[in-house]
Amino acid sequence: MHPYRAGISPAPAPEWRLRWSPSPARDGLRAFETVEDDRAGSHPAAAPHIRPEGDAFRFSLHTADRDTATDRQRQEVTGCRDGDSFLRWRAGETWRVTYSMLIPASLRATTTFTHIMQMKQPGTGSPPIAVQSLRRVNGVQTIELKVFTSNTLVGRTPLEPLHGHWVDVDFRIAIGSGSSGSVRWILSRAGRTVIDESRTGVATFLADRVRPKWGIYRSLGDTSGSLRDCHLLLGNLRCHQLVR
């Protein structure tokens, strides 16, 4: 018997439910679970390195800045705070973060790591799960996304055409261990898709939970002469959970 004739309604289609939409002016840095602003106290004269600026969050990084590991620099925020609590992304769930970013020409791709978004489990010492990075490839500045745990390149596109322009990011992650995870990465500029790439059958879960990190996390080992005082702007941050 047809389910409609039996009075049985079909299951609702999965939908993206908005779970987080901070305002820099209203929420400030309370929008995030943690703030890692010059955690080694290396450059207090430039504080704060992370702050609201108009409708965006600004992450400033200077050549003088050092992290607690002195071969690198870090100005980052983690997680999605909602009032007195924060979102917990668990295995078996699917999440989506969208935002706009402006990468000035002073924030260059490097021969070693420069990450501007990471997916990680909480705690120190654990590797990232996925990273959005600015990397020099055969001398060319690129922006890329990798699943770090398996060194799987999801996608890569030239960075220089994006310098100085607002770029929209759409990142989706199905959280799963082994080969049960997947990611999708979309960059758009002025309504035009720059890159849209996906990978399935990848590990996107280590332990406990997953949370996003944004900011600038940069190695000092670059050999291209690309290290400059720089900043990154992020706006229109949104987080959705796929609800079935």
Coordinates of C-alpha atoms in Angstrom, one line a residue:
M1 CA 0.0 0.0 0.0
H2 CA 1.2 3.5 -0.8
P3 CA 2.4 5.3 2.4
Y4 CA 0.2 8.3 1.7
R5 CA -2.9 6.1 1.4
A6 CA -2.0 4.5 4.6
G7 CA -1.8 7.8 6.3
I8 CA 1.9 7.5 6.9
S9 CA 3.9 10.7 6.2
P10 CA 7.4 10.3 4.7
A11 CA 10.4 11.1 7.0
P12 CA 11.3 14.8 6.8
A13 CA 14.3 15.6 4.6
P14 CA 17.6 16.4 6.4
E15 CA 18.0 20.2 6.9
W16 CA 20.8 22.5 8.1
R17 CA 19.8 24.0 11.4
L18 CA 21.6 27.2 12.5
R19 CA 23.4 26.7 15.8
W20 CA 25.7 29.7 16.0
S21 CA 25.8 33.2 14.5
P22 CA 27.9 35.5 16.6
S23 CA 28.1 39.3 16.2
P24 CA 31.5 40.8 16.6
A25 CA 30.0 44.0 18.0
R26 CA 27.5 42.3 20.4
D27 CA 29.5 39.2 21.5
G28 CA 33.1 40.2 21.0
L29 CA 35.5 37.4 21.8
R30 CA 32.9 35.8 24.0
A31 CA 31.7 34.2 20.7
F32 CA 34.5 31.6 21.0
E33 CA 35.2 28.8 23.4
T34 CA 38.9 29.8 24.0
V35 CA 41.1 32.7 22.8
E36 CA 44.8 32.1 22.2
D37 CA 46.1 35.7 22.0
D38 CA 49.9 35.8 22.5
R39 CA 49.8 33.0 25.0
A40 CA 53.6 33.2 25.5
G41 CA 53.4 36.9 26.3
S42 CA 56.0 37.6 23.5
H43 CA 54.6 40.9 22.3
P44 CA 52.4 42.7 24.9
A45 CA 52.9 46.1 23.2
A46 CA 50.7 45.0 20.3
A47 CA 47.9 43.5 22.4
P48 CA 45.2 42.7 21.7
H49 CA 46.2 40.7 18.7
I50 CA 42.7 39.4 18.3
R51 CA 39.7 41.8 18.5
P52 CA 36.4 42.8 16.9
E53 CA 36.8 45.3 14.2
G54 CA 33.5 46.6 12.8
D55 CA 31.5 43.6 11.5
A56 CA 34.6 41.3 11.6
F57 CA 37.1 39.7 13.8
R58 CA 40.7 40.8 13.2
F59 CA 43.7 38.6 13.8
S60 CA 47.0 40.5 13.8
L61 CA 50.4 38.7 13.6
H62 CA 53.8 40.4 13.7
T63 CA 57.2 39.1 12.9
A64 CA 58.1 39.7 16.6
D65 CA 55.3 37.3 17.8
R66 CA 56.3 33.9 19.2
D67 CA 54.2 31.0 20.5
T68 CA 55.2 28.9 23.5
A69 CA 57.0 26.8 20.9
T70 CA 59.4 29.5 19.7
D71 CA 59.8 28.2 16.1
R72 CA 56.2 29.2 15.3
Q73 CA 53.6 32.0 15.8
R74 CA 50.0 31.7 16.8
Q75 CA 47.0 34.0 17.2
E76 CA 43.9 31.8 17.2
V77 CA 40.4 31.3 18.6
T78 CA 38.7 27.9 19.1
G79 CA 35.2 26.6 19.2
C80 CA 31.7 28.1 19.0
R81 CA 30.3 29.6 22.2
D82 CA 26.6 30.0 22.6
G83 CA 25.8 31.9 25.7
D84 CA 27.2 30.1 28.8
S85 CA 27.9 26.9 26.8
F86 CA 29.6 25.9 23.5
L87 CA 28.9 23.6 20.7
R88 CA 30.2 20.0 20.9
W89 CA 30.7 18.3 17.5
R90 CA 30.4 14.5 18.0
A91 CA 31.2 11.4 16.0
G92 CA 28.3 10.5 13.7
E93 CA 27.2 14.2 13.3
T94 CA 27.6 16.5 10.2
W95 CA 28.4 20.2 10.6
R96 CA 28.9 23.1 8.4
V97 CA 30.7 26.4 9.0
T98 CA 30.4 29.4 6.6
Y99 CA 32.1 32.7 6.9
S100 CA 33.8 35.5 4.9
M101 CA 37.5 36.1 5.0
L102 CA 39.8 38.8 3.8
I103 CA 43.4 37.9 3.3
P104 CA 45.6 40.9 2.6
A105 CA 48.6 40.7 0.3
S106 CA 50.8 40.9 3.4
L107 CA 49.6 37.4 4.6
R108 CA 51.5 35.3 2.2
A109 CA 51.7 31.6 1.5
T110 CA 54.9 30.0 2.9
T111 CA 57.1 27.0 2.2
T112 CA 56.3 25.7 5.7
F113 CA 52.9 25.7 7.4
T114 CA 50.6 28.7 7.6
H115 CA 47.2 27.5 8.7
I116 CA 44.2 29.9 8.8
M117 CA 41.6 27.3 9.9
Q118 CA 41.9 24.0 11.6
M119 CA 39.6 21.2 12.8
K120 CA 40.9 19.7 16.1
Q121 CA 40.0 17.7 19.1
P122 CA 40.3 19.7 22.4
G123 CA 43.6 19.4 24.3
T124 CA 47.2 20.0 23.7
G125 CA 49.5 17.8 21.7
S126 CA 47.0 16.3 19.3
P127 CA 47.4 16.6 15.6
P128 CA 44.8 18.6 13.5
I129 CA 42.1 16.7 11.7
A130 CA 41.8 19.1 8.7
V131 CA 43.6 22.3 7.9
Q132 CA 43.0 25.2 5.5
S133 CA 46.5 26.5 4.7
L134 CA 48.5 29.0 2.7
R135 CA 51.2 27.0 1.0
R136 CA 53.8 27.8 -1.7
V137 CA 53.9 25.0 -4.3
N138 CA 56.7 25.3 -6.9
G139 CA 57.0 29.0 -6.0
V140 CA 53.3 29.7 -6.5
Q141 CA 51.2 31.0 -3.6
T142 CA 48.1 28.7 -3.0
I143 CA 45.4 28.2 -0.6
E144 CA 44.5 24.5 0.1
L145 CA 42.5 22.2 2.3
K146 CA 44.0 18.9 3.5
V147 CA 42.7 16.1 5.7
F148 CA 45.7 16.1 7.9
T149 CA 45.4 12.7 9.5
S150 CA 45.9 11.0 6.1
N151 CA 47.7 13.9 4.3
T152 CA 44.8 13.9 1.8
L153 CA 44.6 17.0 -0.4
V154 CA 41.0 18.0 -0.8
G155 CA 41.7 21.0 -3.1
R156 CA 44.1 23.8 -3.9
T157 CA 43.8 27.0 -5.8
P158 CA 46.0 30.1 -6.5
L159 CA 46.0 32.6 -3.6
E160 CA 47.1 35.8 -5.2
P161 CA 43.8 36.4 -7.2
L162 CA 42.1 36.3 -3.8
H163 CA 44.4 38.7 -2.0
G164 CA 42.6 41.8 -0.8
H165 CA 39.1 40.5 -1.6
W166 CA 36.3 39.1 0.6
V167 CA 36.1 35.4 0.0
D168 CA 33.2 33.2 1.2
V169 CA 34.1 29.9 2.8
D170 CA 31.7 26.9 3.1
F171 CA 33.3 24.0 5.0
R172 CA 31.3 20.8 5.7
I173 CA 32.4 17.8 7.7
A174 CA 30.8 14.5 8.4
I175 CA 32.5 13.3 11.6
G176 CA 33.7 9.7 11.6
S177 CA 36.7 7.5 12.3
G178 CA 38.4 5.2 9.9
S179 CA 36.9 5.7 6.4
S180 CA 33.5 6.9 7.6
G181 CA 34.2 10.7 7.5
S182 CA 34.0 13.2 4.6
V183 CA 34.6 16.9 4.0
R184 CA 33.6 19.4 1.4
W185 CA 35.3 22.8 0.8
I186 CA 33.9 25.6 -1.2
L187 CA 35.5 29.0 -1.8
S188 CA 33.5 31.8 -3.6
R189 CA 34.3 35.3 -4.6
A190 CA 31.7 37.9 -5.6
G191 CA 29.2 35.1 -6.1
R192 CA 31.5 33.1 -8.4
T193 CA 32.7 29.6 -7.2
V194 CA 36.5 29.5 -7.1
I195 CA 36.8 25.9 -5.9
D196 CA 34.3 23.2 -4.8
E197 CA 36.0 19.9 -3.8
S198 CA 35.0 17.0 -1.6
R199 CA 36.6 13.9 -0.2
T200 CA 34.9 10.8 1.2
G201 CA 36.3 7.8 3.0
V202 CA 38.6 9.8 5.3
A203 CA 39.1 9.9 9.0
T204 CA 37.6 13.1 10.6
F205 CA 37.5 12.0 14.2
L206 CA 40.3 11.3 16.7
A207 CA 38.7 11.4 20.2
D208 CA 36.2 13.2 22.4
R209 CA 34.9 15.8 19.9
V210 CA 35.8 18.1 17.1
R211 CA 36.0 21.9 17.2
P212 CA 37.1 24.5 14.7
K213 CA 40.0 26.9 15.1
W214 CA 40.4 30.2 13.2
G215 CA 43.3 32.7 13.1
I216 CA 46.9 32.5 11.9
Y217 CA 49.2 29.7 12.9
R218 CA 52.5 30.0 11.1
S219 CA 55.9 28.4 11.1
L220 CA 59.0 30.6 11.2
G221 CA 60.8 28.1 9.0
D222 CA 59.7 29.7 5.7
T223 CA 62.5 29.9 3.1
S224 CA 60.7 32.2 0.6
G225 CA 61.0 35.5 2.5
S226 CA 57.3 35.7 2.9
L227 CA 57.0 36.4 6.6
R228 CA 55.6 39.9 7.2
D229 CA 53.5 41.7 9.7
C230 CA 50.0 40.8 8.6
H231 CA 46.4 40.3 9.6
L232 CA 43.3 38.2 8.7
L233 CA 39.7 39.4 8.8
L234 CA 36.8 37.0 9.4
G235 CA 33.1 38.0 9.3
N236 CA 29.6 36.5 8.9
L237 CA 30.5 33.4 10.9
R238 CA 27.8 30.8 11.0
C239 CA 27.6 27.2 12.1
H240 CA 24.9 24.7 11.1
Q241 CA 24.2 21.1 12.1
L242 CA 22.6 18.7 9.7
V243 CA 19.4 17.4 11.4
R244 CA 17.7 14.4 10.0

